[in-house]
Coordinates of C-alpha atoms in Angstrom, one line a residue:
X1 CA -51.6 -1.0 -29.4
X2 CA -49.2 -0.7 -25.9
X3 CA -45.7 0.3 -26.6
X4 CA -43.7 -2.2 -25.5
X5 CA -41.1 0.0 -23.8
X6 CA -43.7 1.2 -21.7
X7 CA -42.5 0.8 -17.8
X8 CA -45.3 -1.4 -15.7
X9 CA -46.6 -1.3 -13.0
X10 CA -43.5 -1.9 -9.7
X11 CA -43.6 -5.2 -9.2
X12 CA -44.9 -5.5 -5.5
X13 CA -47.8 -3.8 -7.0
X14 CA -48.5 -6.4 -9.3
X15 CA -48.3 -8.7 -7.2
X16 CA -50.9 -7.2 -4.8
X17 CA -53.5 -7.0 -7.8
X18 CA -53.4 -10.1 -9.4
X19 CA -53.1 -12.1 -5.6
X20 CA -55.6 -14.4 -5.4
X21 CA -54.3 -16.2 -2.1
X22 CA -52.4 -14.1 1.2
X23 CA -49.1 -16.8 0.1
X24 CA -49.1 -15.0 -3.2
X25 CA -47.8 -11.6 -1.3
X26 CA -46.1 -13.7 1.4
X27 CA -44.3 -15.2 -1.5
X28 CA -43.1 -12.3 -3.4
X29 CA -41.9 -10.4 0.0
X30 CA -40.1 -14.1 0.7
X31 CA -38.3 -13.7 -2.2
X32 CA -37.7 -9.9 -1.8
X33 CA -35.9 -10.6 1.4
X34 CA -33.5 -13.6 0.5
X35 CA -32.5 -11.3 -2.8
X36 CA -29.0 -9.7 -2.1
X37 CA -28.1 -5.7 -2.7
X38 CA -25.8 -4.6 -5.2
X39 CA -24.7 -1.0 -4.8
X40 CA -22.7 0.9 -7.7
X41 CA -22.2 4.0 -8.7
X42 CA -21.8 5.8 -12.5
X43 CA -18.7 7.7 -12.7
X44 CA -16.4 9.3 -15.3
X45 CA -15.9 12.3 -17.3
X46 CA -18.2 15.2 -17.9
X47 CA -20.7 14.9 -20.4
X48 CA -20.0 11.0 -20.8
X49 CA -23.7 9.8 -20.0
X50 CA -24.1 8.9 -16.9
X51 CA -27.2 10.1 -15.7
X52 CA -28.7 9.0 -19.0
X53 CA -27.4 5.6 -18.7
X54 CA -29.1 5.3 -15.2
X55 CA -32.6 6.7 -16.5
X56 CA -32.5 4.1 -19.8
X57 CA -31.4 1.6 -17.5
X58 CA -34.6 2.1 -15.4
X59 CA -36.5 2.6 -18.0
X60 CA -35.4 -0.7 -20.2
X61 CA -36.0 -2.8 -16.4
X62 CA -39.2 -1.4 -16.3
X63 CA -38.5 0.5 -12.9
X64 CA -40.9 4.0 -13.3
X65 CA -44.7 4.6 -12.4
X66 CA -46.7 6.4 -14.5
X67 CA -46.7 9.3 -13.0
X68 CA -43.1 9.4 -13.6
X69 CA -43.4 8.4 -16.7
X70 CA -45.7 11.7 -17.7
X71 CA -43.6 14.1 -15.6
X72 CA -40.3 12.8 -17.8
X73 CA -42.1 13.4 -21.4
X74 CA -43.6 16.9 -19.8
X75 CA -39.7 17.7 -18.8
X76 CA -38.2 16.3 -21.8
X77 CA -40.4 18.8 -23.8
X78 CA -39.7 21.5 -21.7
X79 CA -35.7 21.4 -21.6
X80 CA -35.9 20.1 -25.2
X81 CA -32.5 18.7 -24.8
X82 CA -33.0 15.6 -27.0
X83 CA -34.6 17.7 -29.9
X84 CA -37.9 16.7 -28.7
X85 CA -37.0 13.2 -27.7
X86 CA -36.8 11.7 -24.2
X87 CA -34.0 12.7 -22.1
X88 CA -33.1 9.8 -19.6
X89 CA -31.0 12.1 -17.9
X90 CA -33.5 13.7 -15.8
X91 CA -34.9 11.1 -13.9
X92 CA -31.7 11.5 -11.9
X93 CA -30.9 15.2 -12.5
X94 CA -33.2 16.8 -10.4
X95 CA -31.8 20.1 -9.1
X96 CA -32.7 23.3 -10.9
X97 CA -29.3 24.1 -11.8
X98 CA -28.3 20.6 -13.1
X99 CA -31.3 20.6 -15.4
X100 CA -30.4 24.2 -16.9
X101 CA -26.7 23.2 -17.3
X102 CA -27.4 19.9 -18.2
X103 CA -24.5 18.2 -15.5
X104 CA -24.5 16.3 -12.5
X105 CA -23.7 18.5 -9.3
X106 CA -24.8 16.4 -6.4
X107 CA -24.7 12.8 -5.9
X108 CA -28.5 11.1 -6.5
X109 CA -29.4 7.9 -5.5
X110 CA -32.3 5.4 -6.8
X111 CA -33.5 2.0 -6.1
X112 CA -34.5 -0.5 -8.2
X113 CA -34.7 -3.8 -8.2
X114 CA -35.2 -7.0 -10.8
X115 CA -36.2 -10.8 -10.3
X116 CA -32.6 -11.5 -9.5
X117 CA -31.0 -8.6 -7.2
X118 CA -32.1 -5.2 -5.8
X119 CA -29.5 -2.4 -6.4
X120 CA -29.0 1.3 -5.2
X121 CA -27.6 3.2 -8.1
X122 CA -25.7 6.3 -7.3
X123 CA -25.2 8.8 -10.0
X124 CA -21.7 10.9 -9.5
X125 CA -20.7 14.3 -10.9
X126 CA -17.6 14.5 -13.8
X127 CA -16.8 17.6 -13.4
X128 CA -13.7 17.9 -11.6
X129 CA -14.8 20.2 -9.0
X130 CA -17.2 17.7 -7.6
X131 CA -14.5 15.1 -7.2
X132 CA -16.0 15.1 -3.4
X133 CA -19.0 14.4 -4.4
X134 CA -17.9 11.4 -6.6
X135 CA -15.5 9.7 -3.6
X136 CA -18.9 10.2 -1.1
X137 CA -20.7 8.4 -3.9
X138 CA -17.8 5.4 -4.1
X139 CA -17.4 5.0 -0.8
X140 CA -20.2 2.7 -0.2
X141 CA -20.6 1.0 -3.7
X142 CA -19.5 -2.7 -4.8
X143 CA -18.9 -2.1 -8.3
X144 CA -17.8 1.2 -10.5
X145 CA -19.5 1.1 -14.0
X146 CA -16.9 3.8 -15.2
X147 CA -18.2 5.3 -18.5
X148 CA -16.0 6.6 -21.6
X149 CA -17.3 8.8 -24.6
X150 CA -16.0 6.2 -27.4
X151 CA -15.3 10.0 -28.8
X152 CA -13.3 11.2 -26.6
X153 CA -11.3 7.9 -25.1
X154 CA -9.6 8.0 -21.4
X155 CA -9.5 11.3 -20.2
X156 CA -7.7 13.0 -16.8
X157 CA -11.1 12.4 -14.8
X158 CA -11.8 9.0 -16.2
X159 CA -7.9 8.2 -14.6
X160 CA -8.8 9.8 -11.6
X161 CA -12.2 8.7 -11.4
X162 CA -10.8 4.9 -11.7
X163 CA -7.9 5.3 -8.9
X164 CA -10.5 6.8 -6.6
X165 CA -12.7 3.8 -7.1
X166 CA -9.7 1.4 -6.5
X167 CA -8.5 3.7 -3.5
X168 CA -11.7 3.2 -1.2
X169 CA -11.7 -0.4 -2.3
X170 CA -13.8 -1.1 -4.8
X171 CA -12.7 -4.6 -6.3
X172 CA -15.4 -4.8 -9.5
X173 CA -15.0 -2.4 -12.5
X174 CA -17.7 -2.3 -15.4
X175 CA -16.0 -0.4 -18.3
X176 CA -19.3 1.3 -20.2
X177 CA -17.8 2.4 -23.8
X178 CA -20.7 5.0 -24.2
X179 CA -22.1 6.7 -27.3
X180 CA -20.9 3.8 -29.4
X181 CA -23.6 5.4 -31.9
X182 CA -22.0 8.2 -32.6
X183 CA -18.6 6.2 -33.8
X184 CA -20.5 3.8 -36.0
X185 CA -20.1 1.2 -33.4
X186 CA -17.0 0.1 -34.8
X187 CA -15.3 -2.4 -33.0
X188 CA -12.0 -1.1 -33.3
X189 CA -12.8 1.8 -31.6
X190 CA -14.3 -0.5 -27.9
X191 CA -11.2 -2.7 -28.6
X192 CA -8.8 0.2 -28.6
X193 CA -10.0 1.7 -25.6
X194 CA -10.4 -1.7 -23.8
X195 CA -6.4 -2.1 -23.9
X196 CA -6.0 1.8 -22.9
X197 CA -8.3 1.2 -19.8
X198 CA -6.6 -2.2 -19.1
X199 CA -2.9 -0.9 -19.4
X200 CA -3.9 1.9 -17.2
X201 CA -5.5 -0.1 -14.4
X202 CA -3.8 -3.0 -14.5
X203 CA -1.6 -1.9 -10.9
X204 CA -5.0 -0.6 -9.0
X205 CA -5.7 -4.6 -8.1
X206 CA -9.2 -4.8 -9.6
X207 CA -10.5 -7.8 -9.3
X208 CA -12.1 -7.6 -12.5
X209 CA -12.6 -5.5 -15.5
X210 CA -15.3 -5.8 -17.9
X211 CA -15.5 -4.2 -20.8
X212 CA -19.4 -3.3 -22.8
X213 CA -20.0 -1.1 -25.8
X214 CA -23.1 0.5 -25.5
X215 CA -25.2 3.6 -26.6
X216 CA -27.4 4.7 -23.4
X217 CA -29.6 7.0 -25.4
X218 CA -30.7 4.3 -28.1
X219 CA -30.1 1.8 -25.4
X220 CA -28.1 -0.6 -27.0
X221 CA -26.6 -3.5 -25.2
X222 CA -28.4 -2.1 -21.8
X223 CA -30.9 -5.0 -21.2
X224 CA -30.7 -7.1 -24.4
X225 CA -28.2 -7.4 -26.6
X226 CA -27.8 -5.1 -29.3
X227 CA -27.5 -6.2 -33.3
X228 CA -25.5 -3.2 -34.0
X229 CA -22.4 -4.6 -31.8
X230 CA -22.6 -8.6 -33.9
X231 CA -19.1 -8.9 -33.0
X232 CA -19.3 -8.0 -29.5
X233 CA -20.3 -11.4 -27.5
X234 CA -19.7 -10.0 -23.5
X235 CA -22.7 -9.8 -21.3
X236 CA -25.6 -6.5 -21.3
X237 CA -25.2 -4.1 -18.7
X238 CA -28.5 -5.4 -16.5
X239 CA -26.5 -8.7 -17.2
X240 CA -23.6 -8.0 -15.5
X241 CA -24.8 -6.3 -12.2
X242 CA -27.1 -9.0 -11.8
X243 CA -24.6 -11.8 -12.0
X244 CA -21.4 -10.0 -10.9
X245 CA -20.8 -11.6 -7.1
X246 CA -20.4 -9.8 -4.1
X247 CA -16.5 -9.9 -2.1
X248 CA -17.2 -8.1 1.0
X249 CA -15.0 -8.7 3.5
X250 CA -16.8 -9.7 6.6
X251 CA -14.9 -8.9 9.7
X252 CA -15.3 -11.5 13.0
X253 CA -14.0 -8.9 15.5
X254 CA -16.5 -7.0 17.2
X255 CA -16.2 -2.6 17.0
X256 CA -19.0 -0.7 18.8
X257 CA -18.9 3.2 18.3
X258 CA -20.6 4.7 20.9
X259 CA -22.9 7.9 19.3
X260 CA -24.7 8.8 22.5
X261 CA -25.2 8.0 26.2
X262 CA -28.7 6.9 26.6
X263 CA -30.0 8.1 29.6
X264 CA -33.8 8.5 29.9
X265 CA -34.1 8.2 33.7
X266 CA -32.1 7.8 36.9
X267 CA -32.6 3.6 36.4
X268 CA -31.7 3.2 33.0
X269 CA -27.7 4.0 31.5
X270 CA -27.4 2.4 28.0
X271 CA -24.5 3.5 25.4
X272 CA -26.3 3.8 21.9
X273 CA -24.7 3.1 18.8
X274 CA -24.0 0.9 15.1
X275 CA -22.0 -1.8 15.1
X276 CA -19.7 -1.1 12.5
X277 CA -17.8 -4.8 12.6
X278 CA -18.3 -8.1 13.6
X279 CA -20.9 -9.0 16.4
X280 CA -21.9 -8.7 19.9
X281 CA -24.0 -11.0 22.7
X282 CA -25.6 -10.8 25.4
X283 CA -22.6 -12.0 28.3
X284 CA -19.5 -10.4 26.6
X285 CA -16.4 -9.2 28.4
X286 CA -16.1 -5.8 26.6
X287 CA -13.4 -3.0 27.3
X288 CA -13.5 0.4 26.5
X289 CA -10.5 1.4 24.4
X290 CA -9.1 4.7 25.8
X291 CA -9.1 3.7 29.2
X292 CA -9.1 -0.2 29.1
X293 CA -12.3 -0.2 31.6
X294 CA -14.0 -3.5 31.1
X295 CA -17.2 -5.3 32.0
X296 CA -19.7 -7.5 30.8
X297 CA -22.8 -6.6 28.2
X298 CA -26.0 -7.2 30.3
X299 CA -28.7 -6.4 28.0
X300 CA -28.8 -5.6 24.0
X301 CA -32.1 -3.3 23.4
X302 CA -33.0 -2.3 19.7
X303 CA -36.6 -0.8 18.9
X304 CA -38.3 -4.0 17.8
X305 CA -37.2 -5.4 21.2
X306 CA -33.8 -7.3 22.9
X307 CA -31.6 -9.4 21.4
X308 CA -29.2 -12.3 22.1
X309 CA -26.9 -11.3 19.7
X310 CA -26.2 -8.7 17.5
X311 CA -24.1 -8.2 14.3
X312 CA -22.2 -5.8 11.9
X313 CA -25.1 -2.8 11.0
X314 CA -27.8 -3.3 13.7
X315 CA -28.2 0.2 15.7
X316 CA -28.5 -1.2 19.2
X317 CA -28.6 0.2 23.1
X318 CA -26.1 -1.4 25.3
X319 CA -26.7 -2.0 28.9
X320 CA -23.7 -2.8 31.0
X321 CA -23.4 -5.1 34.3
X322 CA -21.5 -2.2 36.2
X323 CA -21.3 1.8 35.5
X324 CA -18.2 2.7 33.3
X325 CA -17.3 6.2 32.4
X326 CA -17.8 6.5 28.6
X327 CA -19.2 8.8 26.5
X328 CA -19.4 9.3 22.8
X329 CA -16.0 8.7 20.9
X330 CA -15.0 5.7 22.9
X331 CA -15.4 2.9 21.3
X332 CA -15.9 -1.0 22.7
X333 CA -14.7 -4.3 21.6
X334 CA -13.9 -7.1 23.0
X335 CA -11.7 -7.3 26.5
X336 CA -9.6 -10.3 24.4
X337 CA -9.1 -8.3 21.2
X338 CA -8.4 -4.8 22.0
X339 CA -8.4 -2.4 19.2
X340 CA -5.0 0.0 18.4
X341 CA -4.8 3.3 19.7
X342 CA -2.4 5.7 18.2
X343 CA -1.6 9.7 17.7
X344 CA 0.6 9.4 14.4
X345 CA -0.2 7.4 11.2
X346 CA 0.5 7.4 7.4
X347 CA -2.8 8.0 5.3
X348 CA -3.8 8.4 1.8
X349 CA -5.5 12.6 1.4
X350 CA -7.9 13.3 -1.3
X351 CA -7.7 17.1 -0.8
X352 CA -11.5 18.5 -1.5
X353 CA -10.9 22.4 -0.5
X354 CA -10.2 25.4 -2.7
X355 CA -7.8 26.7 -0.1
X356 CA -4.4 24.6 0.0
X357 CA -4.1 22.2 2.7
X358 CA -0.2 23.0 4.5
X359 CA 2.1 21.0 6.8
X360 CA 1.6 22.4 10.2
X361 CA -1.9 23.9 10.0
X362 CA -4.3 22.2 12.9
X363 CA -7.4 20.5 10.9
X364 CA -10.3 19.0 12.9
X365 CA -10.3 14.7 12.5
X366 CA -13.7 12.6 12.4
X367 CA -12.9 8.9 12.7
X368 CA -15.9 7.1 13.5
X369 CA -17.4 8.7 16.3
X370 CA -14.1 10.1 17.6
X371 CA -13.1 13.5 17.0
X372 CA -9.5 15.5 17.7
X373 CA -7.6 17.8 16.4
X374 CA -4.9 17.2 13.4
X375 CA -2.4 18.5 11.6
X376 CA -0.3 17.3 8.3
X377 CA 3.5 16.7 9.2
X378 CA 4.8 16.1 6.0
X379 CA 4.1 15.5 2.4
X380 CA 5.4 12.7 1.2
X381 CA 4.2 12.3 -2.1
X382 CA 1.5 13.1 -4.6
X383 CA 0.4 10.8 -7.1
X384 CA 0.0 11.5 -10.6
X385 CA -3.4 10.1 -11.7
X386 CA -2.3 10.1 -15.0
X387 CA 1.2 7.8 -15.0
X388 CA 0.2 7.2 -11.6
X389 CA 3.6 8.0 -10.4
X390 CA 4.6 9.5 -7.1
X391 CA 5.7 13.3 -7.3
X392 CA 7.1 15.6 -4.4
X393 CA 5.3 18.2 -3.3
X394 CA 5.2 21.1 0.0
X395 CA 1.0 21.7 -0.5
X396 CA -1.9 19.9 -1.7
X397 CA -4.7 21.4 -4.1
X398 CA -7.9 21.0 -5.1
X399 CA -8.3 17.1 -6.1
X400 CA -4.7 16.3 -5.6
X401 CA -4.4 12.8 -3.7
X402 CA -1.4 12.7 -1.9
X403 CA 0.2 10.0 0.8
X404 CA 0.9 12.0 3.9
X405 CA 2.0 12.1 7.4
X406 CA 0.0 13.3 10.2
X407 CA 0.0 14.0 13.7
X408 CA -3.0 14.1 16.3
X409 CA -3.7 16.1 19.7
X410 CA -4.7 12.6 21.7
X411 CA -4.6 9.4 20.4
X412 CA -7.3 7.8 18.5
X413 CA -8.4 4.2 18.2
X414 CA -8.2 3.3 14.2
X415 CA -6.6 0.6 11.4
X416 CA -5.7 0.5 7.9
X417 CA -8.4 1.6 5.9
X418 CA -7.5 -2.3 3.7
X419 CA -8.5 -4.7 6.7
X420 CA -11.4 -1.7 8.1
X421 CA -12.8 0.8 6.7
X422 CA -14.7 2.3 10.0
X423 CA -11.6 2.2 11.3
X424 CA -9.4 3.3 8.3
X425 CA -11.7 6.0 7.0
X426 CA -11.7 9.9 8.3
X427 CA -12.4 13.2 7.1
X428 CA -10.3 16.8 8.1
X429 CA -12.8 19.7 8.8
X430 CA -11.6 23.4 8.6
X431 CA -11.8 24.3 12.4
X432 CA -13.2 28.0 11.2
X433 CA -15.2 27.4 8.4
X434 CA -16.3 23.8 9.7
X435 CA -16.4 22.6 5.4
X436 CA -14.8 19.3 4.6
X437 CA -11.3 19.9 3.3
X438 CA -9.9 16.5 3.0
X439 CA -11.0 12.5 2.7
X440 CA -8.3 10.3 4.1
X441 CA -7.6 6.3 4.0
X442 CA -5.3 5.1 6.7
X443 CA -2.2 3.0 5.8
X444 CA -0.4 2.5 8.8
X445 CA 0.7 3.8 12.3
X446 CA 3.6 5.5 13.0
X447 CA 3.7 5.1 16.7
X448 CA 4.0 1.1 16.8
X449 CA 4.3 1.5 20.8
X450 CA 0.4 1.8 21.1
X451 CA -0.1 -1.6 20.2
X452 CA 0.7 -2.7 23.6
X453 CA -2.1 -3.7 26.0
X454 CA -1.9 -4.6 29.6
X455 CA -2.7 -8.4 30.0
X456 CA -4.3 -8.9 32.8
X457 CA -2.4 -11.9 35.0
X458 CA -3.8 -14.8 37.1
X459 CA -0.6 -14.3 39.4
X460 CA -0.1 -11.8 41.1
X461 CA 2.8 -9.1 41.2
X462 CA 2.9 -10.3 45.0
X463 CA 3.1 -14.0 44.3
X464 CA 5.5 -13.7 41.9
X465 CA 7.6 -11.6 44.3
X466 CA 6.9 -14.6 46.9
X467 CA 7.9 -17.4 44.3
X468 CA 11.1 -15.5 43.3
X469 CA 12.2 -14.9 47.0
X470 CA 12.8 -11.0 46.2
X471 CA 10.6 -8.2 44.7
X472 CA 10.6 -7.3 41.3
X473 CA 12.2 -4.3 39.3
X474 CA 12.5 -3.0 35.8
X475 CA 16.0 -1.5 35.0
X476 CA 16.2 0.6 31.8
X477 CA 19.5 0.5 29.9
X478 CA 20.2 3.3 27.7
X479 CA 22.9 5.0 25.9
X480 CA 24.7 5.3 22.3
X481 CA 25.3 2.0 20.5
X482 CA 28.7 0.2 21.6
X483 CA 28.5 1.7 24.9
X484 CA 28.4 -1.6 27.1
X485 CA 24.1 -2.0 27.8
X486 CA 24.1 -5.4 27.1
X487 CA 27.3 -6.4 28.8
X488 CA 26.2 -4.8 32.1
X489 CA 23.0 -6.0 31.4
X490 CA 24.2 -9.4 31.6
X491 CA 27.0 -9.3 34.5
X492 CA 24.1 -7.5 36.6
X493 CA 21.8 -10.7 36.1
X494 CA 24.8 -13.0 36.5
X495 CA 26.1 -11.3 39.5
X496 CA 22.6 -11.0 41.4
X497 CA 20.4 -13.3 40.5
X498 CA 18.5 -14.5 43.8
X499 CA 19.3 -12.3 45.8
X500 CA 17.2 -10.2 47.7
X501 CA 17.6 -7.1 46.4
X502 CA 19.8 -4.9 43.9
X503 CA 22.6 -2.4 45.3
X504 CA 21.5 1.2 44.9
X505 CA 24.7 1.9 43.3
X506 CA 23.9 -0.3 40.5
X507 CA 19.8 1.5 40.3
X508 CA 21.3 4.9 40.0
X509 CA 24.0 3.5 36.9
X510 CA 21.0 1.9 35.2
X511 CA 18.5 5.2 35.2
X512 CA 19.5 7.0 32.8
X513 CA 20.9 9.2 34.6
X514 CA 24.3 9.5 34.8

C-alpha cells in the first residue's frame, strides 16, 4: 500500500516518462513559461515555525525527490528533534550550526512550483540578531507570510519583522497563526490575534492582510482544509499564494547601470550592464547622467545574440554610435528624461552593525553601481517598532530603524526608494572593516537644485542676441529680505530695456558685491 503523502516524482519528470508524442513535453514547458513567479519569504519570531512550515509545505505540494525524501527520515532520526518523527524543518536548515541549535541563521531559498504558479520561498532567521538577514530576504519578495506562535501572540520581532516587510514595500501580508495544535485550535485564540495584528498594521499601507490558523507540523490548513478549524472558512496556505495577484509597479522610464566597460579588442567598446527599469532600443538618444554626454544606442548585444529592444532585467552590452567617456557608476537613460543627481537626501537606516553608527563618521555608499563616500548629518528620529512612534535619538544600534540625514562626497544619481527601488535602495559599508553596517531606503532629496538639467535649444545664444538687438546677461539680485531686489529689479528692466547694453555701474550694484 503507497502512503499517500508520499512526494512524486517533479513534475517535468513525469511528464518526460509518460510522453508518448514530442507536443506532450512541448506542452508542459508551454505552460511552464506562461506561469507567473510568486516570491515570498517566512518571517517572524524565533522558534515560530518557519522553516517547518516551508518543508510541510513542500512536502504537502509534493515538491521532494526521493533521495530527498530518504536523506530527511535519516536526518530526522539523527537530530531526533520530533521524538522520532519527521522534522520539516531541515529541508531548509542546512547549516551545521542551525541543525544543532535548531534556528535559522542564514537566509535559504527553494523553488517549487504547482499547476498554477512557480514560487521561490525564502526562509528568514527570528532571532533578532539576524534582522539583516531577514531585510535581504524581504527585499525581493511579493508577499510576507509572517507567522505567530498562537502561544505566544505578537511579539517585539513579529512588530519589527512586519514594519520591515512594509518598509521595502511589500504590499501582501499572509498572517500564519502557527501551532494552532498546541492551543486546541480554539477560535478565540486566531480571532484575538487577528485584531492585535490588524490594529498594529493597520498604518504600514498593506494592501491586504489575511489571516490562516494552521498547525505546520500536523499540517493543518496547509494544502487542504483542515476539520479541526470547522469554524474557520478563509482559504489554505497553497491557496492563497496561488491566487494572491501580483502589484508590481512597472516603470516606463529607462535606467541602465553600467557594471563594466566591455572591451575585448581595440574595435569593439561596449558598456555592460542590467537594466534595472523600463526599456531600451536599438536608435535611442541616451545621456550619461554625471556628465550629460549623449548619443545614440547603436547596437544591443546579449549572449543568445542582438536585440531590437530590450527591457527591465535583461543583462545586455551596449554599443554606442560615438565614444563617450564612462565607466562603471554612471548610469544612462534617456537624453529626454534625465535622472536626479544629488549629494544630500533624507533616508530611512535599518542599522545592521554591532558598533553604533554616529553623526559625522564617513561610511562607504553603494547605490546601484555607484559608490561614494557618506556620512550621517543628523538623526532625526527613531521609530519604535512597537507603538511605532517616532523617538529622538544622537546614535543608532543594533536593529534600530531610524529616518536620517545624510550627506555624500560627490553627488549621486538616485530617487525615492516608493517610485524606484534601484534607485532608492543603498547600503553603508565600514570603510575599515568593509562589513555592511546599515540598509537604507531613500525618501527624498535635500538639495532640490540638482533637479535642474540643461535643455538643449534650437536657437541659439547668438540668434537670440541677434533677435533682441543686444547680448544677453544674467544679473543676480541678492541681499536680506526688504532690502529693495525686486524694486531695482524692476526699474533696471523698465529703464533699459532695448538697449544695447547695461551700464557697468549698474553690473557692479547687482553682483553681490557691494
Amino acid at each position: 500500500m503507497t502512503d499517500p503523502k508520499k512526494p512524486k516524482l517533479h513534475e517535468f519528470q513525469h511528464a518526460v516518462a509518460h510522453a508518448t508524442t514530442p507536443t506532450t513535453i512541448e506542452t508542459f514547458l508551454a505552460r511552464e513559461r506562461d506561469q507567473d513567479l510568486l516570491r515570498f519569504i517566512t518571517c517572524g519570531s524565533v522558534d515560530d515555525g518557519k522553516s517547518t512550515l516551508i518543508g510541510r509545505l513542500l512536502w504537502e505540494s509534493q515538491q521532494l525527490f526521493d533521495d530527498q525524501l530518504a536523506a530527511l527520515h535519516v536526518d530526522s532520526k539523527k537530530h531526533c528533534t520530533q521524538g522520532g518523527g519527521i522534522d520539516f524543518a531541515l529541508l531548509v536548515d542546512g547549516l551545521a550550526a542551525e541543525r544543532e541549535q535548531g534556528i535559522t541563521i542564514d537566509v535559504a531559498y527553494r523553488f517549487f512550483g504547482t499547476a498554477k504558479r512557480k514560487f521561490i520561498a525564502a526562509d528568514t532567521p527570528g532571532h533578532e540578531q539576524y534582522t539583516r538577514n531577514m531585510v535581504t530576504g524581504a527585499s525581493t519578495a511579493d508577499v510576507a507570510v509572517i507567522l505567530i506562535d498562537a502561544r505566544n501572540g505578537l511579539l517585539a520581532q513579529t512588530r519589527r519583522h512586519t514594519f520591515l516587510a512594509s518598509l521595502v514595500g511589500i504590499r501582501h501580508v499572509l498572517l500564519a497563526i502557527n501551532k494552532m495544535d498546541l492551543v486546541s485550535y480554539k477560535a478565540e485564540v486566531y480571532q484575538n490575534i487577528n485584531e492585535v495584528f490588524n490594529a498594529f498594521a493597520k498604518e504600514l499601507r498593506f494592501e491586504s492582510a489575511t489571516a490562516i490558523p494552521l498547525s505546520a507540523l500536523k499540517g493543518d490548513n496547509i494544502t487542504e482544509r483542515s476539520a479541526h478549524t470547522p469554524w474557520y472558512s478563509g482559504p489554505t496556505l497553497l491557496g492563497y499564494l496561488e491566487t494572491i495577484p501580483l502589484s508590481r509597479a512597472v516603470s516606463q522610464r529607462p535606467v541602465f547601470p553600467v557594471q563594466w566597460v566591455n572591451r575585448p579588442n581595440a574595435d569593439f567598446r561596449g558598456f555592460a550592464g542590467t537594466i534595472v527599469e523600463g526599456q531600451l532600443k536599438v536608435g535611442d538618444e541616451i545621456r550619461v547622467t554625471a556628465s550629460g554626454q549623449k548619443t545614440r544606442i547603436a547596437e544591443i548585444i546579449t549572449f543568445n545574440g542582438n536585440l531590437a529592444l530590450a527591457q527591465a532585467g535583461d543583462p545586455v552590452t551596449l554599443r554606442l554610435d560615438k565614444a563617450i567617456d564612462a565607466s562603471r557608476g554612471d548610469i544612462f537613460s534617456l537624453s529626454q528624461q534625465p535622472l536626479e543627481m544629488t549629494d544630500q537626501f533624507e533616508a530611512t537606516l535599518v542599522w545592521m552593525s554591532e558598533e553604533a553608527g554616529i553623526p559625522g563618521r564617513t561610511y562607504e555608499l553603494k547605490l546601484a553601481t555607484q559608490s561614494a563616500g557618506i556620512s550621517i548629518t543628523s538623526i532625526k528620529h527613531k521609530i519604535n517598532i512597537n507603538t511605532l512612534a517616532h523617538e529622538p535619538s544622537k546614535v543608532l544600534s543594533l536593529n534600530d530603524i531610524a529616518v536620517c540625514n545624510l550627506a555624500c562626497s560627490k553627488p549621486v544619481v538616485c530617487d525615492s526608494y516608493t517610485h524606484s527601488n534601484p534607485l532608492g535602495a543603498f547600503i553603508l559599508i565600514d570603510r575599515f572593516s568593509h562589513g555592511t553596517v546599515a540598509g537604507g531606503m531613500i525618501r527624498h532629496s535635500l538639495r532640490r537644485a540638482h533637479n535642474i538639467h540643461k535643455q538643449a535649444l534650437t536657437i541659439t545664444r547668438e540668434d537670440r542676441e541677434g533677435l533682441n538687438g543686444h547680448k544677453g546677461k544674467v544679473i543676480w539680485f541678492t541681499g536680506l529680505s526688504g532690502s529693495g531686489k525686486s524694486t531695482i529689479a524692476n526699474a533696471l528692466e523698465k529703464n533699459y530695456t532695448g538697449k544695447a547694453s547695461v551700464p557697468t555701474s549698474w553690473m557692479a550694484i547687482t553682483s553681490g558685491k557691494a
